[in-house]
Structures are given as C-alpha cells and as structure tokens.
C-alpha cells in the first residue's frame, strides 16, 4: 500500500495499463491513506468509495484498446467540492447546501471518468470558492501537510493537501484569482491554470464567463500533463471551448527546447513580497538561465491590474450569486457578502473601463511575448500562514483593506488570459514550500509545461511528496 501511494500518477497508470495492479488495489490504497491522514489535514471530507468500486467494476468491462494512451485505466482522483459528481454530496462549502446530492456530473467529470479516472472523494473548499484559505461551516478547516498549523491555501486547498499527503494521485481544481496556483505553492505540488476554455465544463450558470477555469493538480509536471490530456477538448455545452491540441501534453515533454529570452519579475511591479519568498524565487530565476538564452528582470504594465480584477471579479460574483443574498444572507460568510455587494454596486461605466483596460493589458502582453518566451515570478507574496487567519491583512508594512489583495501575484496574471503554472522552487527556513509561477502566451500550455519540467528535472522538490502530515508539538 505504501509503495502504491508513493508512485507518481504516470507510474501508477503504467502499472494499471500493464495489468500489474488493479483499480481496486489503488482504491484500497487511497482509502487506507485517507483514513491514516485526513484526521490531521481534513482535505477530503466527502468520500464515495462504494461508487468508485462500482465504477472500477464497470471499467473492467470497458474496451479501451483503441485509446490506450489517452486513458487513466482506473486511477483514483479527487474532485473539488465546487464541481458536481452525480450521486455524491455537493455542498460547495456552504451550509445552504449541506445535504445536497448532485443530480448530474459536470461534463469535465464525465470526461475524466470516460478517460478512466475514478472519483474517490470530493476535496474541501471555502464557501463558493471565495478566498484563498480553505475553511467553511460545513466541514471546517483544511490544514497543510507540511505543518498542520498552517493553511494549504485555497480555494483548491483540499485538492492540494490531498496530493501532498498522498491520498490520491491526481486532483482537479479551479482558478479565478489563484485558486489552483496558491494551494500548489503552499503545499509543495504543481497546479496549472490553463487558458480560458481549454478545459470545457458545465452546464454553467455563466457559460460565457472567461475568467474562472478548471485545471489539473498533481505532485509533478508530467502528472499534470497527463491529467490535462484527459481534461481538454471542446464540448457543445461549453460555448467557445477549445479543441484538444494535435500533440498530447505528455508527448510535448519528451522534447524540451532551449528557450529564448525569459523575463523575471520579483513583484509584478506592484506587489509587496515577503523577503524569504523573494530570495527563494530570485534564486530559482537565476537557475533558469540553464534553460534559456538569458533571464532579464522585466514585466508588462500591471499598475491598473488590481482595480481591473476587483471590478471584473465582483461583476461575475454578483451575476452568479446575487440571489443568494436575498434568500440566505444569514448563512453566508462576510467576505462573500462583501464581494457580491461590491458587484451589485458597480456602474456600467466602471465595468466598461475595466474591460477596456483589460484589452490594453492584453495587447501589452502580446508585445511582451514578442521579446520573451516566458514570464517568471513568485506565486504568492507570503509563505503558508496560520490556518486560524481568514486572510493576510498586511505584508512588509503595506495594509490591505479586503480579503483579495494578498492574492495579487496570481490574480494580476489572471487578467492576461494566459496559461500559468506554479511549480515548487524551494523551502523557507521553517520547511514550508514556496512556488514559482511560469506564464506563457495564451493557448500555449505546452510551453508552460515544458518550462516547468525543465526546471523540475534539475531539482529535487517533486520527489519530496507525498508526506505524512506533520503535526507541530
């Protein structure tokens, strides 16, 4: 069981494909590991092992000889509790839906299951994904396996913690302001925010929204590529969704090029950064000179980025959730209410300006990638912090007046619609993980994965998970 848990997803799938291990054996290993570790981390509070075993039995009768390289062959996975899985409890982290059972699966889940992924659990998330600290009134707080007094971040905190603790081999997350990248950084795993519509999902209440995306999380870059291959592809239920690329993401890692010029920004020009995080990421950027023609300190203009993000996020939040304030206001956390009300108070002029500013930003990004192949920067401005804090209110003497500003290293890049990955790049003196963000032009997930893999191969961070949760004395 221990040997199975320590395997990468790629290794486990190879054994499944060869018939050397069965889906039931991996399901048993996952169940055992969750029972050993989840009391400390509370990553996967909703389990569905009976459903998983039924799926494994059905999979045994499936003929997959025509798609052997595009199949997970029965690998257990976790799905974030913002996403429905038919027949499984679906709370979205809110007491409004404490006892809700999903009547359908998201089409992304259907695609993963069609590709041989077996859902064994739902991962914890903050209420409706609001905030990058994973706690809610239904299931409580998720903690960081590296130190259970700390947060794994959010909103895909349950997914990240489950990977770091070895409970599953792959986990799905979602990302608007950094919900894949922040928990990946805090938990010492890898999280990829794809380009909008790269991963189709739904049916959605806002199918034409482009800012929130679904993506893969894993313990290393090849496993992220493997999961992304199983997630991509257009679907009629998700308008504007993108077709799968001609070359698989796994195959693109077989030949990693030497990159041209690469830019590094220590703070995206506007963010305060914890000194220890800054030093670790600067060292990682220096190491990156081994894989490119040179690293220069540079960035496109993000001086209007926070206002742009705050307006567009609030507008989307109010569009998605305003009715909840009328029906269930007393059950909602204050940060959520603030964000919805901010959106409801916006004028058409404010939204219009934000959209125009985003267009100017994107043209600047296009010009930037005419000079550089990649942008590197820290993933989060701080290392993992006490899980009793709702959010970070101050960094380097700079105070924040809302629950989102401390996420600006990630959400400023959300505005660009470009794929961005967080890959482990070091540890603080207290042994807490730090992540490096790598961004490439829109639609080029292959470049992001190749760059992350080039760095990962020469460093030993990916092999340090999974770990047993470390409970401070």
Coordinates of C-alpha atoms in Angstrom, one line a residue:
X1 CA 0.0 0.0 0.0
X2 CA 2.8 2.4 0.9
X3 CA 4.6 1.7 -2.3
X4 CA 1.5 2.4 -4.3
X5 CA 0.9 5.7 -2.6
X6 CA 4.4 6.9 -3.3
X7 CA 4.1 6.2 -7.0
X8 CA 3.6 9.1 -9.4
X9 CA 0.3 9.1 -11.4
X10 CA 2.3 8.3 -14.5
X11 CA 3.9 5.2 -12.8
X12 CA 0.5 4.0 -11.4
X13 CA -1.2 4.3 -14.8
X14 CA 1.6 2.4 -16.5
X15 CA 1.0 -0.5 -14.0
X16 CA -2.7 -0.3 -14.5
X17 CA -2.3 -0.4 -18.2
X18 CA 0.0 -3.4 -18.0
X19 CA -2.4 -5.2 -15.6
X20 CA 0.2 -5.4 -12.9
X21 CA -2.1 -3.6 -10.4
X22 CA -5.8 -3.3 -10.4
X23 CA -8.1 -0.2 -9.9
X24 CA -9.4 -1.9 -6.8
X25 CA -5.9 -2.1 -5.3
X26 CA -5.4 1.6 -5.9
X27 CA -8.8 2.4 -4.5
X28 CA -8.0 0.4 -1.4
X29 CA -4.6 2.1 -1.1
X30 CA -6.3 5.5 -1.4
X31 CA -8.9 4.6 1.2
X32 CA -6.3 3.4 3.7
X33 CA -4.1 6.5 3.2
X34 CA -7.1 8.9 3.7
X35 CA -8.0 7.1 6.9
X36 CA -4.4 7.5 8.1
X37 CA -4.0 11.1 7.3
X38 CA -7.3 13.0 6.9
X39 CA -7.9 13.4 10.6
X40 CA -4.9 15.7 10.5
X41 CA -5.5 17.6 7.3
X42 CA -9.3 17.4 6.5
X43 CA -8.6 17.5 2.8
X44 CA -11.2 15.0 1.5
X45 CA -14.3 15.2 3.9
X46 CA -16.7 13.6 1.4
X47 CA -15.8 10.1 0.3
X48 CA -17.5 8.0 -2.3
X49 CA -15.7 4.6 -2.3
X50 CA -18.8 2.5 -3.0
X51 CA -19.4 4.5 -6.2
X52 CA -15.7 4.2 -7.0
X53 CA -15.7 0.5 -6.7
X54 CA -18.8 0.2 -8.9
X55 CA -17.0 2.4 -11.5
X56 CA -14.0 0.1 -11.3
X57 CA -16.2 -3.0 -11.9
X58 CA -17.7 -1.3 -15.0
X59 CA -14.3 -0.2 -16.2
X60 CA -13.2 -3.8 -16.2
X61 CA -15.7 -4.5 -18.9
X62 CA -14.8 -1.4 -21.0
X63 CA -12.9 -1.9 -24.2
X64 CA -10.1 0.7 -24.4
X65 CA -7.7 -0.9 -26.9
X66 CA -8.5 1.9 -29.3
X67 CA -7.3 4.6 -26.9
X68 CA -4.7 3.0 -24.6
X69 CA -2.6 6.2 -24.4
X70 CA -5.5 8.5 -23.6
X71 CA -6.8 6.7 -20.6
X72 CA -6.2 6.6 -16.8
X73 CA -7.1 2.9 -16.7
X74 CA -8.8 3.2 -13.3
X75 CA -6.6 5.7 -11.4
X76 CA -8.3 7.2 -8.3
X77 CA -8.8 11.0 -8.4
X78 CA -10.3 13.8 -6.3
X79 CA -12.8 16.4 -7.5
X80 CA -13.2 19.8 -5.8
X81 CA -16.5 20.4 -4.0
X82 CA -17.4 23.3 -6.3
X83 CA -18.0 20.7 -9.0
X84 CA -20.9 18.2 -9.1
X85 CA -20.3 14.5 -9.2
X86 CA -23.6 12.6 -9.8
X87 CA -24.9 10.8 -6.7
X88 CA -22.3 12.4 -4.4
X89 CA -22.7 15.1 -1.7
X90 CA -22.2 18.5 -3.2
X91 CA -22.0 21.3 -0.7
X92 CA -19.9 24.0 -2.4
X93 CA -18.6 24.7 1.1
X94 CA -21.9 26.3 2.1
X95 CA -24.5 25.5 4.8
X96 CA -27.1 26.4 2.2
X97 CA -26.3 23.1 0.5
X98 CA -25.2 21.0 3.5
X99 CA -27.3 18.0 2.4
X100 CA -27.4 18.5 -1.3
X101 CA -26.7 15.4 -3.5
X102 CA -25.6 16.2 -7.1
X103 CA -28.2 15.0 -9.7
X104 CA -25.6 15.2 -12.5
X105 CA -21.9 15.3 -13.1
X106 CA -20.1 18.3 -14.6
X107 CA -19.2 17.4 -18.2
X108 CA -15.5 17.8 -17.1
X109 CA -16.0 15.0 -14.6
X110 CA -17.8 12.9 -17.2
X111 CA -14.8 13.3 -19.5
X112 CA -12.4 12.3 -16.7
X113 CA -14.4 9.3 -15.9
X114 CA -14.7 8.3 -19.6
X115 CA -10.9 8.5 -19.7
X116 CA -10.6 6.0 -16.8
X117 CA -10.4 8.3 -13.8
X118 CA -12.2 7.0 -10.8
X119 CA -13.6 9.6 -8.4
X120 CA -13.0 8.5 -4.8
X121 CA -13.6 11.8 -2.9
X122 CA -14.6 15.5 -3.0
X123 CA -12.0 18.0 -1.9
X124 CA -12.7 20.7 0.6
X125 CA -13.1 24.3 -0.5
X126 CA -14.1 27.7 1.1
X127 CA -17.7 28.7 0.6
X128 CA -18.4 29.0 -3.1
X129 CA -14.6 29.2 -3.6
X130 CA -14.4 32.7 -2.1
X131 CA -10.9 33.2 -0.7
X132 CA -7.6 31.5 -0.7
X133 CA -7.8 30.0 2.8
X134 CA -9.8 26.7 2.9
X135 CA -12.4 26.7 5.6
X136 CA -16.2 26.5 5.7
X137 CA -19.0 26.0 8.2
X138 CA -19.9 22.6 6.8
X139 CA -16.6 20.7 7.1
X140 CA -14.3 23.0 8.9
X141 CA -10.7 23.9 8.1
X142 CA -8.2 22.1 5.8
X143 CA -4.6 22.2 7.0
X144 CA -1.2 22.0 5.4
X145 CA 0.5 18.5 5.5
X146 CA 3.9 20.2 5.8
X147 CA 2.8 21.8 9.1
X148 CA -0.8 21.3 10.2
X149 CA -0.9 24.6 12.0
X150 CA -0.7 26.3 8.6
X151 CA -3.1 26.7 5.7
X152 CA -2.7 24.9 2.3
X153 CA -4.2 28.0 0.7
X154 CA -7.3 27.9 -1.5
X155 CA -9.7 27.7 -2.9
X156 CA -8.4 24.3 -4.1
X157 CA -6.8 23.7 -0.7
X158 CA -8.4 20.3 -0.3
X159 CA -7.1 19.1 -3.6
X160 CA -3.5 20.3 -2.9
X161 CA -3.4 18.9 0.6
X162 CA -4.7 15.6 -0.5
X163 CA -1.9 15.3 -3.1
X164 CA 0.8 16.4 -0.6
X165 CA -0.5 13.8 1.9
X166 CA -0.6 11.0 -0.7
X167 CA -4.3 10.5 -0.6
X168 CA -4.8 10.5 -4.3
X169 CA -2.5 10.7 -7.4
X170 CA -4.4 13.4 -9.3
X171 CA -6.8 16.2 -8.2
X172 CA -8.9 18.7 -10.0
X173 CA -9.1 22.3 -9.1
X174 CA -10.4 25.6 -10.3
X175 CA -8.8 29.0 -10.6
X176 CA -10.0 32.6 -10.9
X177 CA -7.8 34.6 -8.6
X178 CA -5.2 31.9 -8.0
X179 CA -7.2 29.0 -6.5
X180 CA -5.1 26.4 -8.3
X181 CA -1.7 28.1 -8.1
X182 CA -1.8 29.3 -4.5
X183 CA -2.5 25.9 -2.9
X184 CA 0.0 24.3 -5.2
X185 CA 2.7 26.8 -3.9
X186 CA 1.7 26.3 -0.3
X187 CA 1.5 22.5 -0.5
X188 CA 4.6 21.8 -2.5
X189 CA 2.8 20.4 -5.5
X190 CA 2.1 21.5 -9.1
X191 CA -1.0 23.4 -10.3
X192 CA -1.8 24.6 -13.8
X193 CA -4.2 27.4 -14.6
X194 CA -5.0 26.7 -18.3
X195 CA -6.1 29.3 -20.9
X196 CA -9.8 30.1 -20.7
X197 CA -12.0 27.4 -22.3
X198 CA -9.0 25.0 -22.7
X199 CA -10.9 22.7 -20.3
X200 CA -14.7 22.6 -21.0
X201 CA -17.0 22.3 -18.1
X202 CA -20.7 22.9 -17.2
X203 CA -23.6 23.2 -17.6
X204 CA -22.7 26.5 -16.1
X205 CA -24.9 29.4 -15.0
X206 CA -22.4 31.7 -16.7
X207 CA -21.2 29.8 -19.7
X208 CA -19.7 32.8 -21.4
X209 CA -17.5 33.8 -18.5
X210 CA -13.8 33.5 -19.3
X211 CA -12.1 34.3 -16.0
X212 CA -12.7 31.2 -14.0
X213 CA -11.1 28.0 -15.3
X214 CA -10.8 24.3 -14.4
X215 CA -7.4 22.7 -14.3
X216 CA -5.1 19.8 -13.1
X217 CA -3.1 19.4 -10.0
X218 CA -0.5 16.7 -9.2
X219 CA 2.8 16.1 -7.5
X220 CA 4.9 16.7 -10.5
X221 CA 4.8 18.2 -14.0
X222 CA 4.4 15.0 -16.1
X223 CA 1.4 14.0 -14.0
X224 CA -0.2 17.5 -14.5
X225 CA 0.4 17.0 -18.3
X226 CA -1.2 13.5 -18.0
X227 CA -4.3 14.9 -16.3
X228 CA -4.6 17.8 -18.7
X229 CA -4.6 15.4 -21.6
X230 CA -7.7 13.7 -20.1
X231 CA -9.5 17.1 -19.4
X232 CA -9.1 19.0 -22.7
X233 CA -11.4 19.1 -25.7
X234 CA -14.3 21.2 -26.9
X235 CA -17.9 20.4 -25.9
X236 CA -21.1 21.9 -27.2
X237 CA -22.4 22.5 -23.7
X238 CA -19.5 25.0 -23.1
X239 CA -19.6 27.7 -25.8
X240 CA -16.2 28.7 -27.1
X241 CA -14.5 25.7 -25.6
X242 CA -11.2 24.8 -27.4
X243 CA -10.4 21.6 -29.2
X244 CA -7.7 19.3 -27.9
X245 CA -4.3 20.1 -29.4
X246 CA -2.9 17.8 -32.1
X247 CA 0.1 16.8 -29.9
X248 CA -0.6 15.5 -26.4
X249 CA 0.8 17.4 -23.5
X250 CA 2.6 14.2 -22.3
X251 CA 4.3 13.9 -25.6
X252 CA 5.4 17.6 -25.6
X253 CA 7.5 16.8 -22.6
X254 CA 9.6 14.2 -24.5
X255 CA 11.5 17.0 -26.2
X256 CA 12.0 20.2 -24.1
X257 CA 13.6 23.0 -26.2
X258 CA 16.1 25.6 -25.0
X259 CA 14.0 28.8 -24.6
X260 CA 14.9 32.2 -25.8
X261 CA 14.9 35.2 -23.5
X262 CA 12.9 34.8 -20.3
X263 CA 11.7 37.7 -18.1
X264 CA 11.6 37.5 -14.3
X265 CA 9.6 39.9 -12.2
X266 CA 10.2 39.8 -8.4
X267 CA 6.9 41.6 -7.7
X268 CA 5.0 42.2 -10.9
X269 CA 5.9 45.8 -10.4
X270 CA 3.3 46.5 -7.7
X271 CA 3.2 43.8 -5.0
X272 CA 4.9 43.6 -1.6
X273 CA 6.8 40.3 -1.2
X274 CA 8.0 38.6 1.9
X275 CA 11.8 38.8 1.9
X276 CA 12.3 35.0 2.2
X277 CA 9.9 34.2 -0.6
X278 CA 11.6 36.9 -2.7
X279 CA 15.1 35.4 -2.1
X280 CA 13.9 31.8 -2.9
X281 CA 12.2 32.8 -6.2
X282 CA 15.1 35.0 -7.3
X283 CA 17.4 32.0 -6.8
X284 CA 15.0 29.9 -8.9
X285 CA 15.0 32.5 -11.7
X286 CA 18.8 32.5 -11.6
X287 CA 18.8 28.7 -12.1
X288 CA 16.5 29.2 -15.1
X289 CA 19.4 30.6 -17.1
X290 CA 20.4 27.0 -17.7
X291 CA 17.3 26.5 -19.9
X292 CA 17.2 29.7 -21.9
X293 CA 19.1 32.4 -23.7
X294 CA 19.1 34.6 -20.6
X295 CA 16.9 35.9 -17.8
X296 CA 16.2 39.6 -17.6
X297 CA 14.1 41.5 -15.0
X298 CA 11.1 42.9 -16.8
X299 CA 7.3 42.8 -16.9
X300 CA 4.4 44.4 -18.7
X301 CA 2.5 47.2 -17.0
X302 CA 0.1 46.0 -14.3
X303 CA -0.3 49.3 -12.5
X304 CA -4.1 49.2 -13.1
X305 CA -4.3 45.4 -12.6
X306 CA -5.9 45.2 -9.2
X307 CA -8.7 47.6 -9.9
X308 CA -9.4 45.8 -13.1
X309 CA -9.5 42.4 -11.4
X310 CA -11.6 43.6 -8.5
X311 CA -14.2 45.1 -10.8
X312 CA -14.4 42.1 -13.1
X313 CA -14.5 39.6 -10.3
X314 CA -17.1 41.5 -8.4
X315 CA -19.3 41.7 -11.5
X316 CA -19.0 38.0 -12.1
X317 CA -19.6 37.2 -8.4
X318 CA -22.8 39.3 -8.3
X319 CA -24.0 37.7 -11.6
X320 CA -23.5 34.3 -10.1
X321 CA -24.6 34.8 -6.5
X322 CA -26.7 37.9 -6.0
X323 CA -30.0 35.8 -5.5
X324 CA -28.3 34.1 -2.5
X325 CA -28.1 37.3 -0.6
X326 CA -31.9 37.6 -0.8
X327 CA -32.7 34.0 0.2
X328 CA -29.8 33.0 2.5
X329 CA -27.9 36.1 3.6
X330 CA -27.7 34.9 7.2
X331 CA -25.8 31.7 6.1
X332 CA -23.1 33.4 4.1
X333 CA -19.6 34.5 5.3
X334 CA -18.9 38.2 5.4
X335 CA -16.2 38.2 2.7
X336 CA -18.6 36.6 0.3
X337 CA -21.3 39.1 1.0
X338 CA -18.9 42.0 0.6
X339 CA -17.8 40.7 -2.8
X340 CA -21.3 40.2 -4.1
X341 CA -22.5 43.6 -2.9
X342 CA -19.4 45.2 -4.4
X343 CA -20.5 43.8 -7.8
X344 CA -24.1 44.9 -7.3
X345 CA -22.9 48.5 -6.7
X346 CA -20.8 48.7 -9.8
X347 CA -21.8 51.0 -12.6
X348 CA -21.8 50.2 -16.3
X349 CA -19.0 52.8 -16.7
X350 CA -16.8 51.0 -14.1
X351 CA -17.3 47.6 -15.8
X352 CA -16.7 49.1 -19.2
X353 CA -13.5 50.8 -18.1
X354 CA -12.2 47.5 -16.6
X355 CA -12.9 45.7 -19.9
X356 CA -11.1 48.4 -21.9
X357 CA -8.2 48.3 -19.5
X358 CA -8.0 44.5 -19.9
X359 CA -7.9 44.9 -23.7
X360 CA -4.9 47.4 -23.4
X361 CA -3.2 45.0 -21.0
X362 CA -3.6 42.0 -23.3
X363 CA -2.1 44.0 -26.2
X364 CA 0.8 44.8 -23.9
X365 CA 1.2 41.1 -23.1
X366 CA 1.2 40.2 -26.8
X367 CA 4.0 42.7 -27.4
X368 CA 5.9 41.4 -24.3
X369 CA 5.9 37.9 -25.7
X370 CA 7.4 39.2 -28.9
X371 CA 10.5 39.8 -26.8
X372 CA 10.3 36.9 -24.3
X373 CA 9.3 33.3 -24.3
X374 CA 8.2 33.2 -20.7
X375 CA 7.5 35.3 -17.6
X376 CA 8.7 34.0 -14.2
X377 CA 7.6 35.4 -10.8
X378 CA 6.7 34.2 -7.2
X379 CA 3.4 32.5 -6.9
X380 CA 2.3 34.0 -3.6
X381 CA 3.7 37.1 -1.8
X382 CA 4.0 35.2 1.5
X383 CA 4.7 31.6 2.7
X384 CA 2.0 29.4 4.2
X385 CA 0.4 31.1 7.3
X386 CA -1.6 30.2 10.4
X387 CA -4.8 28.5 9.3
X388 CA -6.7 30.4 12.0
X389 CA -6.2 33.6 10.0
X390 CA -9.0 34.2 7.5
X391 CA -6.6 36.1 5.1
X392 CA -3.4 38.1 5.1
X393 CA -4.0 41.8 6.0
X394 CA -0.5 43.2 5.7
X395 CA 2.8 42.4 4.0
X396 CA 6.0 44.5 4.6
X397 CA 4.0 47.2 6.3
X398 CA 1.5 47.5 3.4
X399 CA -2.0 47.1 4.7
X400 CA -4.9 45.6 2.7
X401 CA -8.5 46.6 3.0
X402 CA -10.1 43.5 1.6
X403 CA -9.7 39.7 1.6
X404 CA -8.3 39.5 -2.0
X405 CA -5.3 41.9 -2.3
X406 CA -2.9 39.4 -0.8
X407 CA -3.6 37.2 -3.9
X408 CA -2.4 39.8 -6.3
X409 CA 0.7 37.8 -7.6
X410 CA -1.7 35.4 -9.1
X411 CA -4.8 37.4 -9.9
X412 CA -2.8 40.0 -11.8
X413 CA -1.9 37.3 -14.2
X414 CA -5.5 36.0 -14.4
X415 CA -6.2 39.3 -16.2
X416 CA -4.0 38.3 -19.1
X417 CA -5.9 35.1 -20.0
X418 CA -2.5 33.3 -20.3
X419 CA -1.7 29.8 -19.0
X420 CA 0.3 29.9 -15.8
X421 CA 1.7 27.1 -13.7
X422 CA 3.0 27.0 -10.1
X423 CA 6.0 24.7 -9.6
X424 CA 7.8 24.1 -6.3
X425 CA 11.1 26.0 -6.1
X426 CA 12.3 25.9 -2.5
X427 CA 11.5 25.9 1.2
X428 CA 11.6 28.5 3.9
X429 CA 13.8 28.1 6.9
X430 CA 10.8 26.7 8.7
X431 CA 10.5 24.0 6.0
X432 CA 7.4 25.4 4.2
X433 CA 7.1 25.2 0.4
X434 CA 7.4 28.1 -2.0
X435 CA 6.2 28.1 -5.6
X436 CA 7.4 29.8 -8.8
X437 CA 4.9 30.9 -11.4
X438 CA 5.7 30.4 -15.1
X439 CA 3.5 32.1 -17.7
X440 CA 3.5 31.6 -21.5
X441 CA 1.3 33.2 -24.3
X442 CA -2.4 32.4 -24.5
X443 CA -3.1 28.9 -25.7
X444 CA 0.4 27.6 -25.1
X445 CA 0.0 25.2 -22.2
X446 CA 2.7 23.1 -23.9
X447 CA 5.3 25.8 -23.4
X448 CA 4.4 26.3 -19.8
X449 CA 4.6 22.6 -19.1
X450 CA 8.0 22.3 -20.9
X451 CA 9.4 25.2 -18.9
X452 CA 8.2 23.8 -15.6
X453 CA 9.5 20.3 -16.5
X454 CA 12.9 21.7 -17.5
X455 CA 13.2 23.3 -14.0
X456 CA 11.7 20.3 -12.1
X457 CA 14.1 17.8 -13.7
X458 CA 17.1 19.5 -12.2
X459 CA 15.7 20.0 -8.7
X460 CA 14.5 17.6 -6.1
X461 CA 11.3 19.2 -4.9
X462 CA 8.8 16.9 -6.7
X463 CA 10.2 13.8 -5.0
X464 CA 9.6 15.2 -1.5
X465 CA 5.9 14.4 -1.7
X466 CA 3.8 12.6 -0.6
X467 CA 4.5 13.1 3.1
X468 CA 2.8 12.1 6.4
X469 CA 1.2 15.2 7.8
X470 CA 3.5 17.0 10.3
X471 CA 1.6 18.0 13.4
X472 CA 3.6 20.5 15.5
X473 CA 4.2 19.6 19.1

